[in-house]
Every structure is written in C-alpha cells, then in structure tokens.
PDB file of C-alpha atoms in Angstrom:
ATOM      1  CA  MET A   1     108.892  84.249  77.008  1.00 83.00           C
ATOM      2  CA  GLN A   2     108.480  87.975  77.584  1.00 95.00           C
ATOM      3  CA  ILE A   3     107.459  89.881  74.437  1.00 97.00           C
ATOM      4  CA  THR A   4     108.713  93.465  74.304  1.00 97.00           C
ATOM      5  CA  GLU A   5     107.619  96.543  72.374  1.00 98.00           C
ATOM      6  CA  GLN A   6     110.786  96.140  70.315  1.00 98.00           C
ATOM      7  CA  ASP A   7     109.717  92.592  69.398  1.00 98.00           C
ATOM      8  CA  LYS A   8     106.408  94.023  68.191  1.00 98.00           C
ATOM      9  CA  GLU A   9     108.201  96.622  66.071  1.00 98.00           C
ATOM     10  CA  PHE A  10     110.350  93.950  64.436  1.00 98.00           C
ATOM     11  CA  MET A  11     107.218  91.908  63.693  1.00 98.00           C
ATOM     12  CA  ARG A  12     105.515  94.985  62.259  1.00 98.00           C
ATOM     13  CA  GLU A  13     108.458  95.359  59.870  1.00 98.00           C
ATOM     14  CA  ALA A  14     108.070  91.735  58.759  1.00 98.00           C
ATOM     15  CA  ILE A  15     104.353  92.369  58.202  1.00 98.00           C
ATOM     16  CA  ARG A  16     105.148  95.572  56.294  1.00 98.00           C
ATOM     17  CA  LEU A  17     107.447  93.603  54.003  1.00 98.00           C
ATOM     18  CA  ALA A  18     104.655  91.058  53.459  1.00 98.00           C
ATOM     19  CA  ASP A  19     102.198  93.851  52.594  1.00 98.00           C
ATOM     20  CA  GLU A  20     104.717  95.375  50.176  1.00 97.00           C
ATOM     21  CA  SER A  21     105.241  91.971  48.575  1.00 97.00           C
ATOM     22  CA  VAL A  22     101.522  91.593  47.882  1.00 97.00           C
ATOM     23  CA  LYS A  23     101.458  95.031  46.233  1.00 97.00           C
ATOM     24  CA  ASN A  24     104.484  94.091  44.074  1.00 95.00           C
ATOM     25  CA  GLY A  25     103.161  90.721  42.916  1.00 94.00           C
ATOM     26  CA  GLY A  26     104.867  88.473  45.453  1.00 95.00           C
ATOM     27  CA  GLY A  27     103.445  86.198  48.108  1.00 96.00           C
ATOM     28  CA  PRO A  28     102.019  87.558  51.381  1.00 98.00           C
ATOM     29  CA  PHE A  29     105.047  86.789  53.528  1.00 98.00           C
ATOM     30  CA  GLY A  30     107.847  88.878  55.046  1.00 98.00           C
ATOM     31  CA  ALA A  31     110.660  88.320  57.525  1.00 98.00           C
ATOM     32  CA  VAL A  32     113.431  90.160  59.319  1.00 98.00           C
ATOM     33  CA  ILE A  33     116.508  88.863  61.114  1.00 98.00           C
ATOM     34  CA  VAL A  34     117.725  90.738  64.165  1.00 98.00           C
ATOM     35  CA  LYS A  35     121.116  90.665  65.835  1.00 98.00           C
ATOM     36  CA  ASP A  36     121.907  92.626  68.995  1.00 98.00           C
ATOM     37  CA  GLY A  37     118.648  94.565  68.750  1.00 98.00           C
ATOM     38  CA  GLU A  38     119.204  95.692  65.137  1.00 98.00           C
ATOM     39  CA  ILE A  39     117.644  94.459  61.918  1.00 98.00           C
ATOM     40  CA  VAL A  40     120.427  93.010  59.763  1.00 98.00           C
ATOM     41  CA  ALA A  41     118.216  91.669  56.975  1.00 98.00           C
ATOM     42  CA  GLY A  42     114.636  91.886  55.818  1.00 98.00           C
ATOM     43  CA  ARG A  43     113.043  90.335  52.763  1.00 98.00           C
ATOM     44  CA  SER A  44     109.728  89.170  51.443  1.00 98.00           C
ATOM     45  CA  ASN A  45     108.526  86.225  49.424  1.00 97.00           C
ATOM     46  CA  SER A  46     109.606  86.466  45.787  1.00 97.00           C
ATOM     47  CA  VAL A  47     108.635  83.032  44.436  1.00 97.00           C
ATOM     48  CA  THR A  48     106.534  84.396  41.569  1.00 96.00           C
ATOM     49  CA  ILE A  49     108.729  87.439  40.974  1.00 96.00           C
ATOM     50  CA  ASP A  50     111.974  85.428  40.718  1.00 96.00           C
ATOM     51  CA  ASN A  51     110.421  82.200  39.395  1.00 97.00           C
ATOM     52  CA  ASP A  52     112.144  80.456  42.291  1.00 97.00           C
ATOM     53  CA  PRO A  53     110.120  78.086  44.503  1.00 96.00           C
ATOM     54  CA  THR A  54     112.734  78.445  47.270  1.00 97.00           C
ATOM     55  CA  ALA A  55     112.432  82.250  47.423  1.00 98.00           C
ATOM     56  CA  HIS A  56     110.325  82.289  50.564  1.00 98.00           C
ATOM     57  CA  ALA A  57     110.660  85.282  52.875  1.00 98.00           C
ATOM     58  CA  GLU A  58     112.576  83.378  55.541  1.00 98.00           C
ATOM     59  CA  VAL A  59     115.026  81.817  53.070  1.00 98.00           C
ATOM     60  CA  ASN A  60     115.577  85.145  51.304  1.00 98.00           C
ATOM     61  CA  THR A  61     116.166  86.835  54.655  1.00 98.00           C
ATOM     62  CA  ILE A  62     118.555  84.132  55.874  1.00 98.00           C
ATOM     63  CA  ARG A  63     120.561  84.453  52.652  1.00 98.00           C
ATOM     64  CA  GLU A  64     120.750  88.231  53.011  1.00 98.00           C
ATOM     65  CA  ALA A  65     121.755  88.047  56.689  1.00 98.00           C
ATOM     66  CA  CYS A  66     124.476  85.493  55.960  1.00 98.00           C
ATOM     67  CA  ARG A  67     125.891  87.659  53.164  1.00 98.00           C
ATOM     68  CA  LYS A  68     125.867  90.800  55.315  1.00 98.00           C
ATOM     69  CA  LEU A  69     127.323  89.099  58.382  1.00 98.00           C
ATOM     70  CA  GLY A  70     129.793  86.956  56.436  1.00 98.00           C
ATOM     71  CA  THR A  71     128.762  83.712  58.131  1.00 98.00           C
ATOM     72  CA  PHE A  72     126.438  80.739  57.766  1.00 98.00           C
ATOM     73  CA  ASP A  73     125.972  80.572  61.557  1.00 98.00           C
ATOM     74  CA  LEU A  74     123.176  82.860  62.742  1.00 98.00           C
ATOM     75  CA  SER A  75     123.051  81.431  66.268  1.00 98.00           C
ATOM     76  CA  ASP A  76     123.188  84.933  67.722  1.00 98.00           C
ATOM     77  CA  CYS A  77     120.168  86.058  65.675  1.00 98.00           C
ATOM     78  CA  VAL A  78     116.382  86.026  65.957  1.00 98.00           C
ATOM     79  CA  ILE A  79     113.915  85.847  63.073  1.00 98.00           C
ATOM     80  CA  TYR A  80     110.543  87.578  62.954  1.00 98.00           C
ATOM     81  CA  THR A  81     108.322  86.201  60.232  1.00 98.00           C
ATOM     82  CA  SER A  82     104.828  87.218  59.247  1.00 98.00           C
ATOM     83  CA  CYS A  83     103.723  83.562  59.181  1.00 98.00           C
ATOM     84  CA  GLU A  84     104.646  80.327  60.895  1.00 97.00           C
ATOM     85  CA  PRO A  85     107.408  78.855  58.711  1.00 97.00           C
ATOM     86  CA  CYS A  86     106.731  76.121  56.168  1.00 96.00           C
ATOM     87  CA  PRO A  87     108.805  72.902  56.361  1.00 96.00           C
ATOM     88  CA  MET A  88     111.472  74.232  53.955  1.00 97.00           C
ATOM     89  CA  CYS A  89     111.876  77.487  55.883  1.00 98.00           C
ATOM     90  CA  LEU A  90     111.819  75.656  59.184  1.00 97.00           C
ATOM     91  CA  GLY A  91     114.691  73.502  57.922  1.00 97.00           C
ATOM     92  CA  ALA A  92     116.615  76.590  56.803  1.00 98.00           C
ATOM     93  CA  ILE A  93     116.053  78.226  60.211  1.00 98.00           C
ATOM     94  CA  TYR A  94     117.443  75.172  61.978  1.00 98.00           C
ATOM     95  CA  TRP A  95     120.411  74.888  59.579  1.00 98.00           C
ATOM     96  CA  ALA A  96     121.203  78.581  60.191  1.00 98.00           C
ATOM     97  CA  ARG A  97     120.980  77.908  63.946  1.00 98.00           C
ATOM     98  CA  ILE A  98     118.703  80.893  64.551  1.00 98.00           C
ATOM     99  CA  LYS A  99     117.993  80.988  68.272  1.00 98.00           C
ATOM    100  CA  CYS A 100     114.348  82.103  68.288  1.00 98.00           C
ATOM    101  CA  VAL A 101     111.420  82.406  65.872  1.00 98.00           C
ATOM    102  CA  TYR A 102     108.606  84.905  66.314  1.00 98.00           C
ATOM    103  CA  TYR A 103     105.710  84.482  63.891  1.00 98.00           C
ATOM    104  CA  GLY A 104     102.475  86.285  63.081  1.00 98.00           C
ATOM    105  CA  ASN A 105      99.997  84.148  61.150  1.00 97.00           C
ATOM    106  CA  THR A 106      99.718  80.437  61.853  1.00 96.00           C
ATOM    107  CA  LYS A 107     100.084  77.617  59.345  1.00 93.00           C
ATOM    108  CA  LYS A 108      96.298  77.197  59.581  1.00 94.00           C
ATOM    109  CA  ASP A 109      95.853  80.858  58.609  1.00 96.00           C
ATOM    110  CA  ALA A 110      98.090  80.177  55.603  1.00 95.00           C
ATOM    111  CA  ALA A 111      96.138  77.042  54.682  1.00 93.00           C
ATOM    112  CA  ASP A 112      92.918  79.066  54.840  1.00 95.00           C
ATOM    113  CA  ILE A 113      94.203  81.168  51.905  1.00 96.00           C
ATOM    114  CA  ASP A 114      95.490  78.101  49.999  1.00 93.00           C
ATOM    115  CA  PHE A 115      99.086  78.044  51.260  1.00 92.00           C
ATOM    116  CA  ALA A 116      98.789  74.540  52.733  1.00 86.00           C
ATOM    117  CA  ASP A 117     102.014  72.848  53.808  1.00 89.00           C
ATOM    118  CA  ASP A 118     100.410  69.850  55.507  1.00 85.00           C
ATOM    119  CA  PHE A 119     101.022  67.657  52.465  1.00 90.00           C
ATOM    120  CA  ILE A 120     104.784  68.040  52.989  1.00 92.00           C
ATOM    121  CA  TYR A 121     104.561  67.129  56.666  1.00 86.00           C
ATOM    122  CA  LYS A 122     102.494  64.072  55.685  1.00 88.00           C
ATOM    123  CA  GLU A 123     105.000  63.095  52.981  1.00 92.00           C
ATOM    124  CA  LEU A 124     107.788  63.099  55.572  1.00 89.00           C
ATOM    125  CA  GLU A 125     105.863  60.537  57.624  1.00 91.00           C
ATOM    126  CA  HIS A 126     105.921  58.065  54.707  1.00 90.00           C
ATOM    127  CA  GLY A 127     108.876  55.894  53.840  1.00 89.00           C
ATOM    128  CA  LEU A 128     110.742  56.821  50.661  1.00 91.00           C
ATOM    129  CA  SER A 129     108.954  54.127  48.658  1.00 89.00           C
ATOM    130  CA  HIS A 130     105.518  55.452  49.651  1.00 92.00           C
ATOM    131  CA  ARG A 131     105.893  59.122  48.756  1.00 92.00           C
ATOM    132  CA  SER A 132     103.993  60.805  45.931  1.00 93.00           C
ATOM    133  CA  VAL A 133     107.281  61.807  44.264  1.00 94.00           C
ATOM    134  CA  PRO A 134     109.459  58.776  43.462  1.00 93.00           C
ATOM    135  CA  PHE A 135     112.794  58.586  45.302  1.00 92.00           C
ATOM    136  CA  VAL A 136     115.133  56.270  43.397  1.00 92.00           C
ATOM    137  CA  PRO A 137     118.608  55.315  44.667  1.00 93.00           C
ATOM    138  CA  LEU A 138     121.259  55.553  41.951  1.00 96.00           C
ATOM    139  CA  LEU A 139     125.091  55.138  41.908  1.00 97.00           C
ATOM    140  CA  ARG A 140     125.507  55.196  45.691  1.00 96.00           C
ATOM    141  CA  ASP A 141     128.964  53.606  45.523  1.00 97.00           C
ATOM    142  CA  GLU A 142     130.200  56.411  43.269  1.00 96.00           C
ATOM    143  CA  ALA A 143     128.497  59.085  45.353  1.00 97.00           C
ATOM    144  CA  LEU A 144     130.051  57.700  48.545  1.00 96.00           C
ATOM    145  CA  GLN A 145     133.509  58.499  47.161  1.00 97.00           C
ATOM    146  CA  THR A 146     132.746  62.203  47.542  1.00 96.00           C
ATOM    147  CA  PHE A 147     131.682  61.673  51.164  1.00 96.00           C
ATOM    148  CA  GLN A 148     134.881  59.739  51.810  1.00 96.00           C
ATOM    149  CA  ALA A 149     136.947  62.567  50.297  1.00 96.00           C
ATOM    150  CA  TRP A 150     135.135  65.021  52.604  1.00 94.00           C
ATOM    151  CA  GLU A 151     135.775  62.806  55.600  1.00 95.00           C
ATOM    152  CA  ARG A 152     139.535  62.705  54.804  1.00 96.00           C
ATOM    153  CA  LYS A 153     139.830  66.442  54.083  1.00 96.00           C
ATOM    154  CA  LYS A 154     142.015  68.075  56.735  1.00 95.00           C
ATOM    155  CA  ASP A 155     141.115  71.730  56.053  1.00 95.00           C
ATOM    156  CA  LYS A 156     137.323  71.399  55.769  1.00 92.00           C
ATOM    157  CA  VAL A 157     135.054  73.970  57.356  1.00 91.00           C
ATOM    158  CA  GLU A 158     132.587  72.120  59.572  1.00 88.00           C
ATOM    159  CA  TYR A 159     128.979  73.207  59.570  1.00 87.00           C
TER     160      TYR A 159
END
C-alpha cells in the first residue's frame, strides 16, 4: 500500500491528540477518522478522565464520526491511530466497517509501557469454561424470545 504525505499528516494529528491526552491526564493514545480526504473525527483516550474503560481513542473517535456522519456504517472511512488497536478497538473497527487502519506504535510498544493486551487474546483462545472471568449461562429460553421478536420484525434496520 502506498503511503502518502497526507497519510503522514493524518497520523501526526492522531499522535498530537495522544500527546495532548497525556498532558491532560488521559492515556497516550489518539485517533482520527478520515472520509474523502478530510478528518471527520478525532479523539484521544479518556479512560481515566471519564472513568470509562471503553473510552479508548479509537472507540471515542468512531462514536464521534458516527454522530457527525449520522450513520453506524463507516465503510467509506479510514482510521489513523497512534497505536495498533487493542482487541476491543479492533472489534469496534470491524463493526464500523472501517476500510483501512493506519497505526503508529505496535502492540509490543504498548506492552513495553504496561498496556498489555495479550491476556485478552489468550482469553479468547480458551473455551468459556476455562476463562479467568466466569461465563455463566442464565435464562437462555427467555432471552431467545427477544431474538425471535427481532427475527420477526419487518421494519428492522439491519447492521
């Protein structure tokens, strides 16, 4: 893939947001989402600021882009993130259908400063009964009724 000067500028903005986050008490991560050569959203990590473990830069940026663009489908967008995405952010990127991810630091770089995500990847390899957090099935028959209602719904918005 050919990297352009514009790609570098978008990444520099993600890095700038990460730097700003560190100065403001957040984590050292930033991201921007670009559509048609323009930044539509840019946010940093605000886990400690917002007391929200899901407030990673990529998730915050995806939420902002979706609000601004009025859609949950970002398939015509690219994300530039200051670090290789963690498993949660990677999932969010795939759910948003973002077409390309550019990243600065690697997950090893993040692990070197105690942001290690390997334990999550390892947990996913284990069956539900062998994970460190118990996963307990409960009231499946009742829960299935909601899925059945969704399946029958004529005016649902597919995603």
